[in-house]
């Protein structure tokens, strides 16, 4: 007979010793307090001011190299710590950051010349940027923001999501190792060991922090915008996808399953509800099930609702325990054994699976009679976030009308949602998509101040 008390005491001891081990392994750039982190990055930034663009680029190359070497490890750590997403897709996200986040080439100065001489507009660093990062892409956001912010000449202080601090701080350590390997200053990117709301407040209020960047849900974006500082807010989405009767239905079905199941639907850009023309809906659902989706019906939908969402004051909110979990785990709860990567179900427009940003591999499909109805419902489901929306159609009028009506930062046509951040689509990648403050897909240029330098009568050579 096992003595449960004895076993749990041993487990507690082992866990404690692991924590101590973790704490002993000093991570570069990770400090006990926000005050220490701010002091260190201030010193580093003084040195970094003197670095040339070429030196910045050398640092960025080293960061890219280390990300590619350690992508799998960070993906594993992210899944282990947060219990969300899956290792294969998180590995791809890290590779995307390494390969497609712009560096210093993103900084384009402007020259205006004329009868009165030459005026130059240069993209100058802000100084030190305070960055708040989410639990859904913890290391990806730290790495992507670091590349862009360092390319622009800034130092960075992170206050990561408390539930993903180990993964985020692994990334901070990685960046510092790369910076040192490239001959850069230590602590140009810093963080705190145990981020809290208090450390976040210290960071936001610190006079050395000249710009704030927050990637997360509505709460953090609101807090940031009331900080009184220059702020970039990358907030929540609830991306709809429309499929009309001119679409290549087989391809649309595969693309939607691939996009909506990617990293268990954690990405803010991922398809979160589908509006399908009634005359192709059966075929679409059938094709989805051939591409890794599992269709649930009737009381199975009601049971899944009770698992995934919680009713609070007449409104549904997500059950955080289930965010980013594998589809097969949900199915198991319903008594179904399946390796499906996405659960689909038919619902009405106002069903919570349509209206709530769930970040779970669950996609509701709503039948619509025509494009007007599809657009009206899709715009309502997007809730004015102006984040991302997607469509499968060959009708140019449908594509154009939806894009105009929904006004999102990202709009993907005839591809999985992730094409919008450069995976299988043209364009660079980012994990900070700034809808509310309008910078769009952030990159080095977003983290700069424009400075004008005027030379009258000289240097105009024609
Ligand atoms: P979250 O809002 O719970 O946390 C994000 C960060 O903000 C964390 O570091 C958290 O500690 C902090 N935070 C939360 N409320 C705060 C407040 N009032 N003041 C100061 N800090 C606060 O988000 P999450 O669950 O980690 O991530 C998922 C959400 O983020 C989703 O809504 C998703 O759409 C969004 N997201 C957006 C983007 C984008 O680029 N637009 C990218 C990733 C995630």
XYZ file of C-alpha atoms and ligand atoms in Angstrom:
506
model
C 0.000 0.000 0.000
C 1.393 3.411 -0.944
C 1.562 6.012 1.794
C 0.066 9.001 -0.062
C 1.279 11.551 2.492
C 4.841 10.209 2.263
C 4.787 10.290 -1.553
C 3.445 13.837 -1.687
C 6.127 15.007 0.775
C 8.837 13.530 -1.466
C 7.283 15.102 -4.562
C 7.149 18.490 -2.804
C 10.838 18.167 -1.860
C 11.870 17.279 -5.409
C 9.835 20.157 -6.866
C 11.384 22.562 -4.349
C 14.902 21.400 -5.184
C 14.136 21.833 -8.901
C 13.037 25.414 -8.225
C 16.256 26.049 -6.332
C 18.244 24.514 -9.180
C 16.421 26.774 -11.590
C 17.107 29.821 -9.467
C 20.782 28.922 -9.193
C 21.193 28.732 -12.933
C 21.628 32.458 -13.378
C 19.962 33.560 -16.547
C 21.520 36.456 -18.347
C 19.442 39.621 -18.231
C 16.995 38.232 -15.663
C 16.912 40.178 -12.375
C 15.322 39.716 -8.964
C 13.619 43.108 -9.045
C 12.361 45.467 -11.714
C 14.470 48.259 -10.190
C 17.656 46.214 -10.761
C 16.565 45.342 -14.281
C 15.940 49.010 -15.095
C 19.312 50.047 -13.707
C 21.132 47.397 -15.738
C 19.391 48.180 -19.029
C 20.012 51.901 -18.530
C 23.763 51.246 -18.319
C 23.685 48.911 -21.297
C 21.749 51.371 -23.418
C 24.382 54.065 -22.816
C 26.899 51.702 -24.448
C 24.512 50.521 -27.170
C 24.000 54.124 -28.343
C 27.510 53.992 -29.754
C 26.959 50.812 -31.753
C 26.838 51.041 -35.540
C 24.047 49.644 -37.698
C 26.487 46.963 -38.811
C 27.108 45.932 -35.199
C 23.358 45.859 -34.522
C 22.935 43.587 -37.533
C 25.668 41.269 -36.308
C 23.831 40.927 -32.991
C 20.573 40.174 -34.784
C 22.227 37.477 -36.918
C 23.453 35.802 -33.735
C 19.957 35.962 -32.207
C 18.516 34.340 -35.362
C 21.135 31.587 -35.216
C 20.483 30.751 -31.557
C 16.696 30.776 -32.048
C 17.044 28.212 -34.841
C 19.301 26.067 -32.666
C 17.021 26.220 -29.623
C 13.557 26.459 -31.226
C 12.589 22.935 -30.195
C 13.709 23.439 -26.613
C 11.753 26.691 -26.259
C 8.688 25.092 -27.846
C 8.893 22.193 -25.394
C 9.381 24.519 -22.434
C 6.453 26.703 -23.542
C 4.065 23.753 -23.696
C 5.367 22.321 -20.428
C 5.104 25.573 -18.474
C 1.814 26.938 -19.804
C 0.092 23.643 -20.622
C -1.041 25.274 -23.873
C -0.363 24.636 -27.556
C 1.810 21.943 -29.100
C 5.540 21.502 -29.562
C 5.550 20.982 -33.349
C 3.666 24.204 -34.106
C 5.517 26.233 -31.483
C 8.774 25.110 -33.101
C 7.523 26.461 -36.451
C 6.598 29.768 -34.792
C 10.145 30.157 -33.470
C 11.595 29.363 -36.907
C 9.299 31.982 -38.393
C 10.571 34.566 -35.888
C 14.190 33.712 -36.713
C 13.747 33.766 -40.473
C 11.166 36.454 -41.119
C 11.382 39.156 -38.434
C 12.899 42.226 -40.121
C 16.200 43.633 -38.874
C 17.856 46.978 -39.569
C 16.854 46.854 -43.260
C 13.398 47.871 -42.039
C 14.633 51.371 -41.137
C 14.135 53.618 -44.145
C 15.293 57.213 -43.820
C 13.591 59.787 -46.033
C 15.437 62.540 -47.945
C 13.606 65.615 -49.246
C 15.618 67.743 -51.641
C 14.742 70.935 -53.507
C 15.691 74.553 -54.173
C 16.169 75.161 -50.472
C 18.557 72.307 -49.772
C 18.229 68.921 -48.128
C 16.015 67.688 -45.323
C 16.648 64.292 -43.870
C 14.210 62.304 -41.758
C 15.863 59.541 -39.787
C 14.415 56.700 -37.732
C 15.928 57.172 -34.287
C 15.637 54.844 -31.302
C 13.201 55.657 -28.523
C 15.715 54.661 -25.846
C 14.414 52.009 -23.486
C 11.170 50.224 -24.318
C 9.003 48.454 -21.714
C 7.314 45.389 -23.175
C 4.518 43.282 -21.686
C 4.163 39.844 -23.280
C 1.408 37.192 -23.378
C 1.275 33.576 -22.244
C 0.126 32.346 -25.647
C 3.374 33.107 -27.523
C 5.734 33.726 -24.589
C 9.214 33.229 -26.059
C 8.135 34.067 -29.622
C 6.997 37.557 -28.556
C 10.141 38.219 -26.487
C 12.356 37.161 -29.406
C 10.439 38.950 -32.142
C 10.168 42.178 -30.127
C 13.861 41.965 -29.166
C 14.958 41.696 -32.805
C 12.841 44.667 -33.892
C 13.610 46.837 -30.880
C 17.366 46.155 -30.957
C 17.439 46.711 -34.740
C 15.982 50.151 -34.061
C 18.702 50.852 -31.474
C 16.690 50.465 -28.274
C 17.205 48.626 -25.015
C 14.280 46.525 -23.777
C 12.808 45.637 -20.408
C 10.238 42.856 -20.391
C 7.493 42.130 -17.887
C 6.372 38.712 -19.140
C 3.116 36.953 -18.337
C 3.542 35.372 -14.858
C 2.267 32.007 -16.123
C 4.950 31.887 -18.807
C 7.881 33.512 -17.026
C 10.299 30.587 -17.373
C 9.803 30.364 -21.121
C 9.924 34.112 -21.628
C 13.040 34.412 -19.471
C 14.717 31.573 -21.356
C 14.260 33.784 -24.422
C 15.671 36.834 -22.587
C 18.717 34.741 -21.635
C 19.075 33.528 -25.234
C 19.035 37.095 -26.561
C 21.719 38.104 -24.053
C 23.888 35.127 -24.958
C 23.608 36.107 -28.617
C 24.361 39.765 -27.895
C 27.490 38.822 -25.939
C 28.615 36.376 -28.656
C 28.345 39.222 -31.173
C 30.343 41.579 -28.956
C 27.375 43.593 -27.682
C 26.748 45.002 -24.192
C 25.392 42.803 -21.431
C 21.819 43.422 -20.256
C 20.586 45.374 -23.268
C 17.496 43.165 -22.945
C 16.317 42.491 -19.396
C 13.460 40.980 -17.438
C 12.411 40.021 -13.919
C 12.490 36.556 -12.413
C 8.980 36.830 -10.980
C 6.926 39.311 -12.979
C 3.826 40.674 -11.216
C 1.380 43.545 -11.616
C 3.621 45.491 -9.215
C 6.736 44.974 -11.349
C 4.657 45.936 -14.388
C 3.610 49.177 -12.654
C 7.209 49.989 -11.699
C 8.210 49.475 -15.326
C 5.348 51.547 -16.739
C 6.024 54.439 -14.365
C 9.818 54.459 -14.671
C 11.126 57.674 -16.258
C 13.844 55.706 -18.094
C 11.179 53.821 -20.078
C 10.191 56.045 -23.013
C 7.863 53.720 -24.919
C 5.534 50.903 -23.853
C 4.474 47.945 -25.956
C 1.814 45.504 -24.744
C 0.769 42.294 -26.431
C -2.256 40.665 -24.808
C -5.952 40.940 -24.079
C -8.080 44.080 -23.561
C -7.021 44.615 -19.901
C -3.385 45.209 -20.608
C -4.034 47.393 -23.641
C -6.361 49.606 -21.552
C -3.757 49.867 -18.766
C -1.091 50.808 -21.265
C -3.123 53.467 -23.006
C -3.730 55.243 -19.707
C -0.001 55.311 -18.892
C 0.575 58.762 -20.356
C 3.480 57.432 -22.452
C 3.886 56.622 -26.115
C 2.290 53.190 -26.297
C 1.795 50.446 -28.837
C -1.117 48.175 -27.998
C -1.554 44.779 -29.640
C -4.895 43.489 -28.405
C -7.419 40.688 -28.680
C -9.134 39.400 -31.805
C -11.863 36.910 -32.728
C -11.161 36.313 -36.426
C -14.080 35.158 -38.578
C -13.630 33.226 -41.815
C -16.194 33.297 -44.626
C -16.529 30.582 -47.273
C -18.771 31.444 -50.236
C -20.054 29.273 -53.079
C -17.350 30.334 -55.538
C -14.547 29.034 -53.276
C -12.448 25.967 -53.933
C -14.253 24.171 -51.101
C -11.744 21.315 -50.706
C -8.860 23.762 -50.355
C -10.861 26.079 -48.082
C -11.673 23.171 -45.763
C -8.032 22.102 -45.485
C -6.782 25.683 -45.062
C -9.302 26.418 -42.319
C -8.523 23.211 -40.400
C -4.783 23.929 -40.701
C -5.154 27.565 -39.573
C -7.691 26.974 -36.787
C -5.817 24.007 -35.307
C -2.354 25.613 -35.482
C -0.849 25.637 -31.970
C -4.305 24.538 -30.770
C -5.853 27.839 -31.922
C -3.760 30.027 -29.595
C -2.652 32.583 -32.223
C -4.686 35.780 -32.114
C -4.925 35.656 -35.938
C -6.331 32.090 -36.123
C -9.790 31.369 -37.572
C -12.166 31.337 -34.588
C -15.584 30.980 -36.261
C -16.745 30.162 -39.788
C -19.631 31.528 -41.857
C -20.384 29.196 -44.756
C -22.830 29.645 -47.616
C -25.691 27.168 -47.048
C -25.277 25.588 -50.499
C -21.661 24.515 -49.835
C -21.806 24.048 -46.038
C -22.343 20.255 -46.104
C -19.461 19.758 -48.522
C -17.229 22.105 -46.473
C -17.959 20.248 -43.222
C -17.424 16.892 -44.924
C -14.069 18.037 -46.345
C -13.027 19.438 -42.968
C -13.604 16.039 -41.368
C -11.380 14.468 -44.064
C -8.610 16.904 -43.092
C -8.355 16.384 -39.341
C -11.582 17.860 -37.952
C -14.107 15.980 -35.801
C -17.774 16.972 -36.098
C -19.805 17.025 -32.878
C -23.582 17.460 -32.726
C -26.564 18.167 -30.440
C -25.964 17.467 -26.752
C -22.217 16.954 -27.418
C -22.096 20.689 -28.229
C -23.921 21.537 -24.980
C -21.494 19.394 -22.987
C -18.470 20.970 -24.676
C -19.889 24.407 -23.887
C -19.964 23.505 -20.174
C -16.316 22.379 -20.341
C -14.858 25.227 -22.390
C -16.748 28.253 -21.086
C -18.072 29.527 -17.776
C -21.287 31.524 -17.409
C -20.719 34.659 -15.374
C -23.356 37.357 -14.839
C -25.260 36.170 -17.912
C -22.115 36.244 -20.066
C -19.804 33.465 -21.168
C -16.069 33.694 -20.418
C -13.339 31.216 -21.197
C -12.441 28.465 -18.762
C -8.710 29.210 -18.621
C -7.929 25.586 -17.755
C -8.919 24.632 -21.277
C -7.213 27.351 -23.328
C -4.829 25.902 -25.937
C -5.479 22.259 -25.023
C -5.351 19.460 -27.624
C -8.624 18.673 -29.426
C -8.322 15.047 -28.387
C -8.413 16.067 -24.712
C -11.762 17.807 -25.210
C -13.025 14.815 -27.186
C -11.975 12.455 -24.430
C -14.105 14.449 -21.989
C -17.004 13.785 -24.351
C -16.186 10.078 -24.338
C -14.736 10.125 -27.860
C -11.367 8.597 -28.742
C -9.942 10.459 -31.744
C -6.697 11.981 -32.988
C -8.515 14.916 -34.595
C -6.735 18.262 -34.322
C -9.874 20.420 -34.486
C -13.459 20.055 -33.266
C -16.164 21.519 -35.474
C -19.877 21.960 -34.859
C -22.814 23.749 -36.420
C -24.337 26.546 -34.344
C -26.422 29.674 -34.617
C -24.731 33.061 -34.955
C -25.140 34.096 -31.306
C -23.749 30.857 -29.854
C -20.836 31.553 -27.441
C -18.526 29.400 -29.603
C -18.954 32.100 -32.261
C -18.900 35.197 -30.099
C -16.188 34.402 -27.490
C -12.445 34.471 -28.307
C -11.828 30.970 -26.956
C -8.286 30.119 -28.122
C -9.249 26.430 -28.167
C -9.306 24.041 -31.143
C -13.081 24.405 -31.475
C -14.604 26.010 -34.548
C -18.297 26.762 -34.930
C -19.723 26.792 -38.452
C -22.743 29.023 -39.111
C -24.822 28.624 -42.296
C -25.578 31.873 -44.130
C -27.806 32.564 -47.100
C -25.651 35.081 -48.971
C -22.627 37.386 -48.758
C -24.535 40.223 -47.080
C -25.598 37.960 -44.241
C -22.093 36.458 -44.001
C -20.439 39.870 -43.778
C -22.954 41.255 -41.279
C -22.464 38.266 -38.962
C -18.674 38.155 -39.398
C -18.315 41.858 -38.591
C -20.497 41.386 -35.474
C -18.395 38.396 -34.332
C -15.177 40.359 -34.784
C -16.538 42.844 -32.206
C -14.776 45.870 -33.674
C -11.342 44.589 -32.646
C -10.186 45.299 -36.219
C -7.646 42.494 -35.737
C -7.888 39.715 -38.371
C -10.458 38.275 -40.789
C -10.283 35.693 -43.551
C -12.267 34.615 -46.600
C -12.300 31.851 -49.211
C -13.855 33.093 -52.445
C -13.118 33.761 -56.091
C -15.639 36.592 -56.305
C -13.753 39.889 -56.320
C -16.799 41.815 -55.120
C -17.177 39.507 -52.116
C -13.484 39.836 -51.249
C -13.595 43.590 -51.548
C -16.888 44.131 -49.681
C -15.791 42.014 -46.717
C -12.385 43.694 -46.482
C -14.049 47.119 -46.542
C -16.671 46.222 -43.965
C -14.497 44.428 -41.416
C -11.557 46.917 -41.444
C -9.115 44.468 -39.877
C -5.335 44.858 -39.629
C -4.869 41.450 -41.313
C -7.133 40.116 -44.081
C -6.212 36.776 -45.651
C -7.807 35.542 -48.865
C -7.789 31.850 -49.893
C -5.129 30.630 -47.458
C -4.759 29.585 -43.811
C -4.774 32.514 -41.374
C -1.043 32.202 -40.686
C -0.290 33.344 -44.247
C -1.078 36.777 -42.765
C 2.109 36.703 -40.696
C 4.361 35.459 -43.465
C 3.937 31.662 -43.109
C 3.090 30.653 -46.658
C 2.282 34.247 -47.646
C 4.375 37.229 -48.694
C 5.535 39.666 -46.061
C 7.473 39.696 -42.826
C 6.408 38.186 -39.527
C 5.539 39.642 -36.171
C 3.924 38.426 -32.960
C 2.824 41.932 -31.978
C -0.025 43.046 -34.219
C -1.007 46.522 -33.149
C -4.644 47.052 -34.122
C -5.844 49.426 -31.380
C -2.969 51.902 -31.767
C -2.693 51.450 -35.539
C 0.942 50.453 -36.148
C -0.294 47.220 -37.711
C 2.273 44.448 -37.982
C 5.061 45.867 -35.879
C 8.718 45.733 -36.938
C 11.886 47.751 -36.299
C 10.390 50.921 -37.840
C 7.510 50.836 -35.305
C 9.998 51.246 -32.467
C 11.539 54.479 -33.723
C 11.076 58.230 -33.455
C 11.235 60.323 -36.567
C 13.875 63.024 -36.387
C 14.242 65.771 -38.983
C 17.566 67.339 -39.875
C 17.450 70.379 -42.178
C 20.307 71.759 -44.285
C 19.391 74.978 -46.045
C 20.944 75.739 -49.445
C 23.676 73.086 -49.149
C 23.965 69.433 -50.180
C 21.329 69.744 -52.912
C 23.522 68.638 -55.790
C 21.404 69.081 -58.919
P -3.417 38.547 -21.042
O -4.132 39.790 -21.413
O -3.970 37.691 -19.949
O -1.916 38.871 -20.630
C -1.045 39.608 -21.445
C -0.027 40.323 -20.587
O -0.633 41.434 -19.970
C 0.546 39.502 -19.450
O 1.918 39.794 -19.328
C -0.267 39.941 -18.256
O 0.433 39.741 -17.064
C -0.463 41.388 -18.560
N -1.650 42.048 -18.032
C -2.923 41.596 -18.091
N -3.771 42.525 -17.589
C -2.995 43.590 -17.214
C -3.253 44.873 -16.631
N -4.487 45.259 -16.310
N -2.183 45.700 -16.411
C -0.928 45.339 -16.722
N -0.628 44.133 -17.263
C -1.643 43.286 -17.495
O -3.265 37.711 -22.393
P -2.861 36.192 -22.639
O -3.963 35.316 -22.155
O -1.500 35.911 -22.195
O -2.861 36.229 -24.222
C -4.010 36.071 -24.970
C -4.628 37.367 -25.412
O -3.653 38.177 -26.058
C -5.701 37.137 -26.444
O -6.754 38.052 -26.240
C -5.004 37.359 -27.757
O -5.828 37.727 -28.821
C -4.072 38.485 -27.385
N -2.877 38.512 -28.237
C -2.766 39.534 -29.125
C -1.667 39.587 -29.957
C -1.518 40.684 -30.962
O -0.459 40.751 -31.577
N -2.505 41.539 -31.167
C -0.678 38.608 -29.876
C -0.819 37.583 -28.942
C -1.929 37.557 -28.108
